[in-house]
Short mmCIF file of C-alpha atoms in Angstrom, two decimals:
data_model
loop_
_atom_site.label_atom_id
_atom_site.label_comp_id
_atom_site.label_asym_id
_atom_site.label_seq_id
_atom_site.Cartn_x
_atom_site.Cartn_y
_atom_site.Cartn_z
CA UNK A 123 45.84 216.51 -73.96
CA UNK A 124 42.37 215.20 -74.72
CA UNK A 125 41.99 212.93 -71.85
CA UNK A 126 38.26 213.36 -72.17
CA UNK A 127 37.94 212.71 -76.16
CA UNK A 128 35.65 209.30 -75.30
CA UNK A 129 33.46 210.58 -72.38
CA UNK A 130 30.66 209.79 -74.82
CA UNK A 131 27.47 207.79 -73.54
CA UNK A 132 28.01 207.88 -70.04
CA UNK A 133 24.88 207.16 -67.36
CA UNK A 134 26.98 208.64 -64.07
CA UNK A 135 30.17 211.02 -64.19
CA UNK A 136 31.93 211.35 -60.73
CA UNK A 137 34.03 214.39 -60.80
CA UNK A 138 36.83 214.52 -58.47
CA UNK A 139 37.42 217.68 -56.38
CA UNK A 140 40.14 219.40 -58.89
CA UNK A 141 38.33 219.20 -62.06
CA UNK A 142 35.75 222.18 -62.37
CA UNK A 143 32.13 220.70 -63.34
CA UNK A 144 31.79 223.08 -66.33
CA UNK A 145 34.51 222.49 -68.62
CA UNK A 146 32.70 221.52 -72.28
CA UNK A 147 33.47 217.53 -72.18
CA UNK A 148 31.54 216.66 -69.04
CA UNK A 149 28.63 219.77 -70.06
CA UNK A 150 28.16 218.16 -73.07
CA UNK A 151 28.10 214.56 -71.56
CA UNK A 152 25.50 216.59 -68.90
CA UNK A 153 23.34 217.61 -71.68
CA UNK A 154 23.07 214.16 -73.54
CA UNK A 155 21.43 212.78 -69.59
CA UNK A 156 24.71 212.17 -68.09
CA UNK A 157 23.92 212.76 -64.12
CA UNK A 158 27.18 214.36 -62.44
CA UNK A 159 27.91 213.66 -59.28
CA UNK A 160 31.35 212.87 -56.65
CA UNK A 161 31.80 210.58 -53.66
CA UNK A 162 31.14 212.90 -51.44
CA UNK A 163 27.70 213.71 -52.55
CA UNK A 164 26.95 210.32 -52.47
CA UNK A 165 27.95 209.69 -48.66
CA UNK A 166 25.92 212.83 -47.60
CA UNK A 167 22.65 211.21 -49.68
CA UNK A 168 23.51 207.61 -49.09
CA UNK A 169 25.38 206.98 -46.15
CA UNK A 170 22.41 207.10 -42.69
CA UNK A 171 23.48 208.45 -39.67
CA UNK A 172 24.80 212.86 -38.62
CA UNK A 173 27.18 213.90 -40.96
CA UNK A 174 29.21 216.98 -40.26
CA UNK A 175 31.19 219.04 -42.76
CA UNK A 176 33.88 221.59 -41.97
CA UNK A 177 35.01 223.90 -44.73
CA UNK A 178 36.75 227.69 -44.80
CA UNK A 179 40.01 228.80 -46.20
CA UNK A 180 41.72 228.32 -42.82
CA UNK A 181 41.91 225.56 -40.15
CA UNK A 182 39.73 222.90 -41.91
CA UNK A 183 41.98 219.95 -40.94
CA UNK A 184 42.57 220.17 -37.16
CA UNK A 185 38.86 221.27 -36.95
CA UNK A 186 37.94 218.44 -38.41
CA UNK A 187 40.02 216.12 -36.64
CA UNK A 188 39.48 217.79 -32.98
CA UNK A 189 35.67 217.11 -33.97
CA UNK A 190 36.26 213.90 -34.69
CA UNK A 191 38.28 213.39 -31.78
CA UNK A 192 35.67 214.94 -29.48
CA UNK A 193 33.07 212.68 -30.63
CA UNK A 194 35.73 209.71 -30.15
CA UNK A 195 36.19 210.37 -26.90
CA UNK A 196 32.47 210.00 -25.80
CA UNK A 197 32.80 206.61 -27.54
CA UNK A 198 30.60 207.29 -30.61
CA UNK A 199 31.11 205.08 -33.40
CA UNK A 200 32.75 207.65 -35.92
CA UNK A 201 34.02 207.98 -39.55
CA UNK A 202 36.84 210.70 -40.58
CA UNK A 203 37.05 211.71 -44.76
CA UNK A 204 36.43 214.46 -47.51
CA UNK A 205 39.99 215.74 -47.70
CA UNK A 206 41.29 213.90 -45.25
CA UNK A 207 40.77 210.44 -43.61
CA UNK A 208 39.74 206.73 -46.09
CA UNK A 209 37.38 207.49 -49.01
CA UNK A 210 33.69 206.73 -46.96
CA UNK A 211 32.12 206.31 -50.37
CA UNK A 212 33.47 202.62 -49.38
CA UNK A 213 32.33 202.41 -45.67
CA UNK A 214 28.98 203.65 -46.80
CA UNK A 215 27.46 199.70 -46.19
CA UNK A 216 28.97 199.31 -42.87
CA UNK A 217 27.64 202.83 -41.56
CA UNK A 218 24.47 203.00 -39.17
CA UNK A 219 21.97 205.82 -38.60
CA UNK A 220 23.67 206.15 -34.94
CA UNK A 221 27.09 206.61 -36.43
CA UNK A 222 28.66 210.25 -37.38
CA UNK A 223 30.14 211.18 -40.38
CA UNK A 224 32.83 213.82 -40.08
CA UNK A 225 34.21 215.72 -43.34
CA UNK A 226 36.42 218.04 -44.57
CA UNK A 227 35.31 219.72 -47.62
CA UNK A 228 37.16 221.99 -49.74
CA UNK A 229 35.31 224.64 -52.52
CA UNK A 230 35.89 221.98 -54.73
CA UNK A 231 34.36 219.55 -53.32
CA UNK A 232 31.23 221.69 -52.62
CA UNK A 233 30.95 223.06 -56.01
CA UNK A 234 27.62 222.05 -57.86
CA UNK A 235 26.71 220.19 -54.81
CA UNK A 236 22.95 220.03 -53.74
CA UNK A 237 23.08 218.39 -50.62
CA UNK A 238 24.22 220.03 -47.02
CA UNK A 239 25.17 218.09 -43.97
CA UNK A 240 23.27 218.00 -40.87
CA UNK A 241 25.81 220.45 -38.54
CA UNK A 242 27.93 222.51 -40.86
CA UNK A 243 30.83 224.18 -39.99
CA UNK A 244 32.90 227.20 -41.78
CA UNK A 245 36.13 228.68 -40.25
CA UNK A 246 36.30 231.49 -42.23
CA UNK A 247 36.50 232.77 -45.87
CA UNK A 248 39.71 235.09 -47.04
CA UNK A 249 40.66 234.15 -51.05
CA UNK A 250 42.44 231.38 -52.06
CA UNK A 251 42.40 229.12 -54.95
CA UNK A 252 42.24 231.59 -57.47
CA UNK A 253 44.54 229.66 -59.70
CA UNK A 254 41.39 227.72 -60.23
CA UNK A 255 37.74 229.82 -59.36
CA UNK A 256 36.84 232.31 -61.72
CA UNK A 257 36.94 234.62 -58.98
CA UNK A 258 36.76 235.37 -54.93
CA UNK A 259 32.62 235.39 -55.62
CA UNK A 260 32.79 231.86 -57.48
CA UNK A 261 34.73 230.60 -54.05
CA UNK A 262 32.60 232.29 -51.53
CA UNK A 263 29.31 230.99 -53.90
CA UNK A 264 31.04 227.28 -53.31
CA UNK A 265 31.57 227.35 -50.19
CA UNK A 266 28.05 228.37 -49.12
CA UNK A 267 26.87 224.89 -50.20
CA UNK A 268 27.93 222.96 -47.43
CA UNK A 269 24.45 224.59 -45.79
CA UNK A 270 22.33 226.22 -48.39
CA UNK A 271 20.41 222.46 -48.21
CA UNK A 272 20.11 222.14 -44.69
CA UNK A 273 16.77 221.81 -42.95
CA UNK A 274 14.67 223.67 -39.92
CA UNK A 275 16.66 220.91 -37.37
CA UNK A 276 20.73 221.24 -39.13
CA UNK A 277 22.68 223.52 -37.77
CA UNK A 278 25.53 225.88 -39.30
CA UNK A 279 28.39 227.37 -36.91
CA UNK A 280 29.93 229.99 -37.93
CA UNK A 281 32.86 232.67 -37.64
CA UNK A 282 31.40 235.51 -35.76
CA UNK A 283 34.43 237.55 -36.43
CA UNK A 284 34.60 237.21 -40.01
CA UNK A 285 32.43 239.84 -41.82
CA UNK A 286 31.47 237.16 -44.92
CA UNK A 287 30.55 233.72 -42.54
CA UNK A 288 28.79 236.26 -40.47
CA UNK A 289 26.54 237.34 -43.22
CA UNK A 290 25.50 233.93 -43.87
CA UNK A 291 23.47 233.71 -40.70
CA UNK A 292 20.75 235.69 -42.65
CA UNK A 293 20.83 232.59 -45.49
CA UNK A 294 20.75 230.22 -43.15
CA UNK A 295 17.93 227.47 -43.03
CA UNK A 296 18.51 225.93 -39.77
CA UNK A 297 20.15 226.90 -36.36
CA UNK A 298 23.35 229.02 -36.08
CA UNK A 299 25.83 228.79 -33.77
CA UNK A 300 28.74 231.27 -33.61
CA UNK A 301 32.63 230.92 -32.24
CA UNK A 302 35.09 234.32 -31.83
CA UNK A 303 38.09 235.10 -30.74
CA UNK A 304 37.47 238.51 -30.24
CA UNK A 305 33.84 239.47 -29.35
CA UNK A 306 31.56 238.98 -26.69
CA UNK A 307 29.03 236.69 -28.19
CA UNK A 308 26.11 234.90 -26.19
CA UNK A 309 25.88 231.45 -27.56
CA UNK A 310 28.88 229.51 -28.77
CA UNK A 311 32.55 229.43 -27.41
CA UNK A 312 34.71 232.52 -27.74
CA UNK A 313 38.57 233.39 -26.73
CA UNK A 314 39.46 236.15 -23.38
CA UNK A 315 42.79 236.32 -24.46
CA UNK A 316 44.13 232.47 -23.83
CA UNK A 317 41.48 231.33 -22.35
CA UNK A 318 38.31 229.60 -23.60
CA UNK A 319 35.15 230.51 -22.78
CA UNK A 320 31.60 229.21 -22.98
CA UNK A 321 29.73 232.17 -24.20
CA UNK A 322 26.56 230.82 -22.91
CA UNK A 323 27.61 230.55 -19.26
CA UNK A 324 30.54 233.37 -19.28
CA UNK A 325 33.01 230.61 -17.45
CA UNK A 326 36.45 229.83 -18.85
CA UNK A 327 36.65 226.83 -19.12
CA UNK A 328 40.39 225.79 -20.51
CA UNK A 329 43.78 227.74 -20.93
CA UNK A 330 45.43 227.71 -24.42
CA UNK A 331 48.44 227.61 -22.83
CA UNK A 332 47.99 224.00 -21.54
CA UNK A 333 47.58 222.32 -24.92
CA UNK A 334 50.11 220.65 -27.45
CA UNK A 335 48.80 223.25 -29.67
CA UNK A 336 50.07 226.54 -30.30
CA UNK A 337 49.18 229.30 -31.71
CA UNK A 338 45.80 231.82 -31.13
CA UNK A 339 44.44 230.30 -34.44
CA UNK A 340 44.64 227.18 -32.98
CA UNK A 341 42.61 228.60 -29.80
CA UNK A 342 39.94 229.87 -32.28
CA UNK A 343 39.84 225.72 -33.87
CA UNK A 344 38.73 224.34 -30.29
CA UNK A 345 36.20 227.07 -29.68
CA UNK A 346 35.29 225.82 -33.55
CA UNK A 347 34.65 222.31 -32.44
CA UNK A 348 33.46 222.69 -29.07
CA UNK A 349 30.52 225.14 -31.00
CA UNK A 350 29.88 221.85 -33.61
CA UNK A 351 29.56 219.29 -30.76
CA UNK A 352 27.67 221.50 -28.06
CA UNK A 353 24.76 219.38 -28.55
CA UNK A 354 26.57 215.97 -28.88
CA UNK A 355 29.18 215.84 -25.51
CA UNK A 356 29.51 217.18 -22.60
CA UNK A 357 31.90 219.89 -22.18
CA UNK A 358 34.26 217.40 -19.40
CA UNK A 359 34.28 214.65 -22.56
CA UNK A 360 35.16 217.31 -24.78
CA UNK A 361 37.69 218.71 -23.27
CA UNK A 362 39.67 215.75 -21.85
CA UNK A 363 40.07 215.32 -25.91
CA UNK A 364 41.37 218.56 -26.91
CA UNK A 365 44.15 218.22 -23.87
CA UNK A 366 44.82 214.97 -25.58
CA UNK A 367 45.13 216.18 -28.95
CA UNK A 368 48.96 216.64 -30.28
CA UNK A 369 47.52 217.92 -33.60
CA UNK A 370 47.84 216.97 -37.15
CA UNK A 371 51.06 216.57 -39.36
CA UNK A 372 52.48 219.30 -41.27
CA UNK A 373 49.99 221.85 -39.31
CA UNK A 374 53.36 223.88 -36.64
CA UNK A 375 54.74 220.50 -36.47
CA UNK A 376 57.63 220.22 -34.04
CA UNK A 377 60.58 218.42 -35.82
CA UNK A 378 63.63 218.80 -33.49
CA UNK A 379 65.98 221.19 -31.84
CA UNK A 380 69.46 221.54 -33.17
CA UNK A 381 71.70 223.59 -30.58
CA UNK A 382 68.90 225.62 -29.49
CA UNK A 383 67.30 226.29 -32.09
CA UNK A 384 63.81 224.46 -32.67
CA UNK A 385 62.97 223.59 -36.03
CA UNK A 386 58.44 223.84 -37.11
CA UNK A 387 56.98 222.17 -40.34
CA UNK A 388 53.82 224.10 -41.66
CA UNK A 389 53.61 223.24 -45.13
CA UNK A 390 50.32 223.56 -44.45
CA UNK A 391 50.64 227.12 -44.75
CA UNK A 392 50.20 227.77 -48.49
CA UNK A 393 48.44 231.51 -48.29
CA UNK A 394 49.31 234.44 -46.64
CA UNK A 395 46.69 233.93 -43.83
CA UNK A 396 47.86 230.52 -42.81
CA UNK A 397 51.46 232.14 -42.79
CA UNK A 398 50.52 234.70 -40.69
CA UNK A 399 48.94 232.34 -38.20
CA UNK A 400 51.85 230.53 -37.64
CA UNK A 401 53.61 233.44 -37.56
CA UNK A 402 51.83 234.47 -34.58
CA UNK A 403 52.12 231.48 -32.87
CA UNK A 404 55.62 231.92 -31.65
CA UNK A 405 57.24 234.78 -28.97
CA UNK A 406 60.56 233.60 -30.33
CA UNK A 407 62.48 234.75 -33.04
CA UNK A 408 61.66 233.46 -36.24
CA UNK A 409 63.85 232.33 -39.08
CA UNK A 410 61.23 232.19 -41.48
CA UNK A 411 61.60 229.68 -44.61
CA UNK A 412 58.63 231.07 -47.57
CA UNK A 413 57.87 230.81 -51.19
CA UNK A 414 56.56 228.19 -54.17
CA UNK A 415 53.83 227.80 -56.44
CA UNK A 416 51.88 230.97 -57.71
CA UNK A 417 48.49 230.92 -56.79
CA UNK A 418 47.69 234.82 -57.51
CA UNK A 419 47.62 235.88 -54.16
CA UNK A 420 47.79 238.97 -52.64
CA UNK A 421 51.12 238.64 -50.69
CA UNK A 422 51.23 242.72 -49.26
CA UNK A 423 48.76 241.73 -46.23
CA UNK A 424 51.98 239.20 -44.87
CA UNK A 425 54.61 242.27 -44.95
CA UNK A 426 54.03 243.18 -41.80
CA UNK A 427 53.56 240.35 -40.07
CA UNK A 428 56.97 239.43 -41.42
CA UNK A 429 58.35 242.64 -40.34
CA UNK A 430 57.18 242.05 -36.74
CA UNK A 431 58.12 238.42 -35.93
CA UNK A 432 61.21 237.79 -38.33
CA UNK A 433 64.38 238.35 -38.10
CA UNK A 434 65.70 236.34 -41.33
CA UNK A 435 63.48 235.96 -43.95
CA UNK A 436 64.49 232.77 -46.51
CA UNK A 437 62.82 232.89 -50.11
CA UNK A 438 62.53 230.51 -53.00
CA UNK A 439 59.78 229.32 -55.42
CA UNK A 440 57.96 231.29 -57.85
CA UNK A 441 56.52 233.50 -55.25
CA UNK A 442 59.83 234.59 -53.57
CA UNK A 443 59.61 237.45 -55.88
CA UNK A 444 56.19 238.84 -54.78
CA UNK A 445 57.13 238.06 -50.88
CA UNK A 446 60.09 240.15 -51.42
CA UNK A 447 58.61 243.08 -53.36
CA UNK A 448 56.08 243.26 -50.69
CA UNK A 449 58.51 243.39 -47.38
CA UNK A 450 60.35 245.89 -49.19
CA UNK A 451 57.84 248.24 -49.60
CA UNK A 452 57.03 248.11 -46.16
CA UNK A 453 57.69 250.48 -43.35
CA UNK A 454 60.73 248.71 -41.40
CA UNK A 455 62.13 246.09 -44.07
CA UNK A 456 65.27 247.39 -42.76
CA UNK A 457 65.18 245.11 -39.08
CA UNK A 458 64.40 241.91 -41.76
CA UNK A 459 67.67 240.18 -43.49
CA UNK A 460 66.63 238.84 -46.53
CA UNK A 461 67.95 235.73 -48.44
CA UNK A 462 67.21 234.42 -51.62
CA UNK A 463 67.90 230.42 -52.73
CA UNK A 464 67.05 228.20 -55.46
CA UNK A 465 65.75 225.51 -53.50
CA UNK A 466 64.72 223.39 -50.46
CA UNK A 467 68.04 221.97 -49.36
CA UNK A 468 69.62 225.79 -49.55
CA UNK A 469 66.82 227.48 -47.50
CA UNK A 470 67.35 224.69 -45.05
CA UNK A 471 71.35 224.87 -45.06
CA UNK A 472 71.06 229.01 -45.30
CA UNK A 473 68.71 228.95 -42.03
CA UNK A 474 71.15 226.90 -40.09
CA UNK A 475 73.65 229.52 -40.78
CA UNK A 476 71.77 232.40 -39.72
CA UNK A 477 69.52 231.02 -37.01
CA UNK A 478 71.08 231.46 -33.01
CA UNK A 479 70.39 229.53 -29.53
CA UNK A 480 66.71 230.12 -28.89
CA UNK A 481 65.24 230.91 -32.54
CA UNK A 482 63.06 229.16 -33.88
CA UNK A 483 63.11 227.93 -37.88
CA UNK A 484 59.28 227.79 -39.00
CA UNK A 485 59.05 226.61 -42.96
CA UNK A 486 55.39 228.17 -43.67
CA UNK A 487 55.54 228.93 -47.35
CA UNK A 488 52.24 231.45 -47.54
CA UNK A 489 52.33 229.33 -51.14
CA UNK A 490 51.14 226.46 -52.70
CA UNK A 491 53.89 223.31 -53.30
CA UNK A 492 53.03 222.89 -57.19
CA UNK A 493 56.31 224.40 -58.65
CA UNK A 494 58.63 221.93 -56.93
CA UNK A 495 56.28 218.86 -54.69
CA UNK A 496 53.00 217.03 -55.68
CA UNK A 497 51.84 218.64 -52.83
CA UNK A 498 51.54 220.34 -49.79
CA UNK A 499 52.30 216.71 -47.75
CA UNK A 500 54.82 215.78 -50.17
CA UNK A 501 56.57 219.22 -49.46
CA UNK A 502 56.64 218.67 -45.74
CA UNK A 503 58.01 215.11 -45.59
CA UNK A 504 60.57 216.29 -47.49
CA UNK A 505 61.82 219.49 -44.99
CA UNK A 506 61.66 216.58 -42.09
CA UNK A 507 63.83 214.25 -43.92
CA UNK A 508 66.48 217.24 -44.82
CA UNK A 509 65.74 218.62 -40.93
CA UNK A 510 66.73 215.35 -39.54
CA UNK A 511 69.35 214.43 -41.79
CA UNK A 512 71.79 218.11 -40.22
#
């Protein structure tokens, strides 16, 4: 409680990404000639050489880090931050104009910015955060910074499937680029079921099937970076990358197989959209582990999905209540078996019981990790250590 009582007389204010830029204490600091700012602002104006940004609600971090890899891989000196990676407001002295920059930004992050890197990407845009934005405008509004300041030569790729990005081709300054995994588009990389396919010649040019990665989604994050380094490296360079890449932790992570059974972490998956993605990754049978912090989501649109791939469903945090409720009033709840726990260690020891030879466990709470971990990371260590510790 008033942590911000002396932020009197104050030339610069750097505002990290979880505190909003219009609470009264920094406006008021604002309107005495305080100049608000954050670190990542200041790499995109300070820092020479191409900086890319990837944002959307889904996907942001193996984007990101296949881009980065990508780039890598053609041997181009390369820096990886925003949400993820070292803080590059202290590599900005060692960074050259032939360098690249690549960043994961988050709607906080982007808020109040005025700045837009020079290739932009957005996955896509369902709601989230609403624990903290005003609304599902406020987020979209954010998230349309990371181009809004491009130039005539900056490019923006976009999600041709997803009726908001696609609507910001008309706001765009620069050149757009699209990705799909379900249309026929004519420049950019799209999905034919599980293979990828450069829209621009029509030839597939990789099989989902042979990468670490599973999962459709995760189909839909190559064609993502291929689309954002088109211009950069050649499609053989590219690709010999992505084949490479085992992916990132916490995002379907593989943990180990106890009599049969294989065991996924994707704490990652803290909305109903991520949850679903994973969900859809598998042909297995899923023991699914869900629930925790409350971000007012709608949880309905993951009742099916549930329905479909799950045969035990394994509940506990503050949103166990809303999952629940929300299976239950859908057609088929029946086929689901439902259990409900207090915490970690009995949704692990619960899904042991239930799961048979050939299921897999996948912990994907569709929920944020605030009632019980510091966070998401935190929450995922934590199911590996109890995982490897049956």
């Amino acid at each position: 409680g008033g942590y911000l009582e002396n932020l009197i007389g104050f030339d610069v204010i750097f505002r990290s990404p979880s505190c909003r830029p219009d609470i009264p204490e920094i406006q008021a600091e604002i309107k005495r000639g305080a100049f608000l700012t954050s670190e990542i602002e200041l790499v995109l104006k300070l820092a020479p050489g191409t900086k890319i940004g990837v944002t959307g609600s889904d996907g942001k971090t193996t984007t990101t880090t296949l881009i980065y890899e990508i780039l890598k891989e053609k041997g181009l000196n390369c820096y990886l931050g925003g949400n993820i990676g070292t803080p590059i407001f202290t590599e900005i002295a060692k960074t050259k104009p032939e360098d690249f920059i690549v960043l994961e930004l988050s709607s906080f992050q982007l808020m109040n910015m005025k700045i837009s890197p020079n290739i932009s990407v957005i996955t896509n845009i369902t709601p989230n955060h609403l624990d903290i934005h005003k609304s599902f405008e406020e987020y979209i509004e954010a998230k349309k910074n990371i181009f809004k300041f491009q130039g005539k030569d900056d490019v923006l790729v976009i999600n041709y499937d997803d009726e908001i990005t696609k609507e910001f081709a008309n706001e765009a300054n620069g050149k757009v680029v699209y990705f799909s995994k379900k249309c026929n588009i004519n420049d950019g990389f799209m999905l034919d079921g599980d293979y990828i396919v450069n829209a621009n010649t029509g030839e597939k040019i990789l099989n989902g099937k042979e990468l670490y990665l599973r999962g459709r989604h995760n189909y839909e994050n190559v064609c993502t970076a291929l689309s954002a380094t088109r211009d950069l490296v050649d499609i053989d360079t590219a690709l010999k990358a992505i084949k490479n890449f085992k992916g990132v932790e916490h995002r379907i992570e593989f943990v180990r197989e106890i009599e049969g059974v294989k065991w996924y972490n994707d704490s990652i998956g803290s909305s109903p959209t991520r949850t679903i993605a994973g969900l859809n990754s598998f042909d297995e049978n899923i023991v699914l582990i869900a629930g925790g912090y409350d971000k007012h989501l709608d949880y309905y649109p993951l009742a099916k999905p549930i329905i479909d791939n799950v045969g035990s469903l394994v509940l506990f945090g503050q949103t166990s209540e809303k999952i629940y409720n929300a299976v239950m009033n859908e057609e088929g709840h029946e086929k689901v078996k439902i259990y409900r726990v207090d915490n970690m260690e009995e949704a692990i020891n619960k899904a042991k019981s239930v799961a048979q030879c050939g299921d897999v466990v996948l912990f994907s709470p569709a929920s944020a990790s605030f009632d019980m971990f510091k966070n998401f990371m935190e929450r995922g260590k934590k199911f590996k250590e109890m995982v490897n510790l049956l």
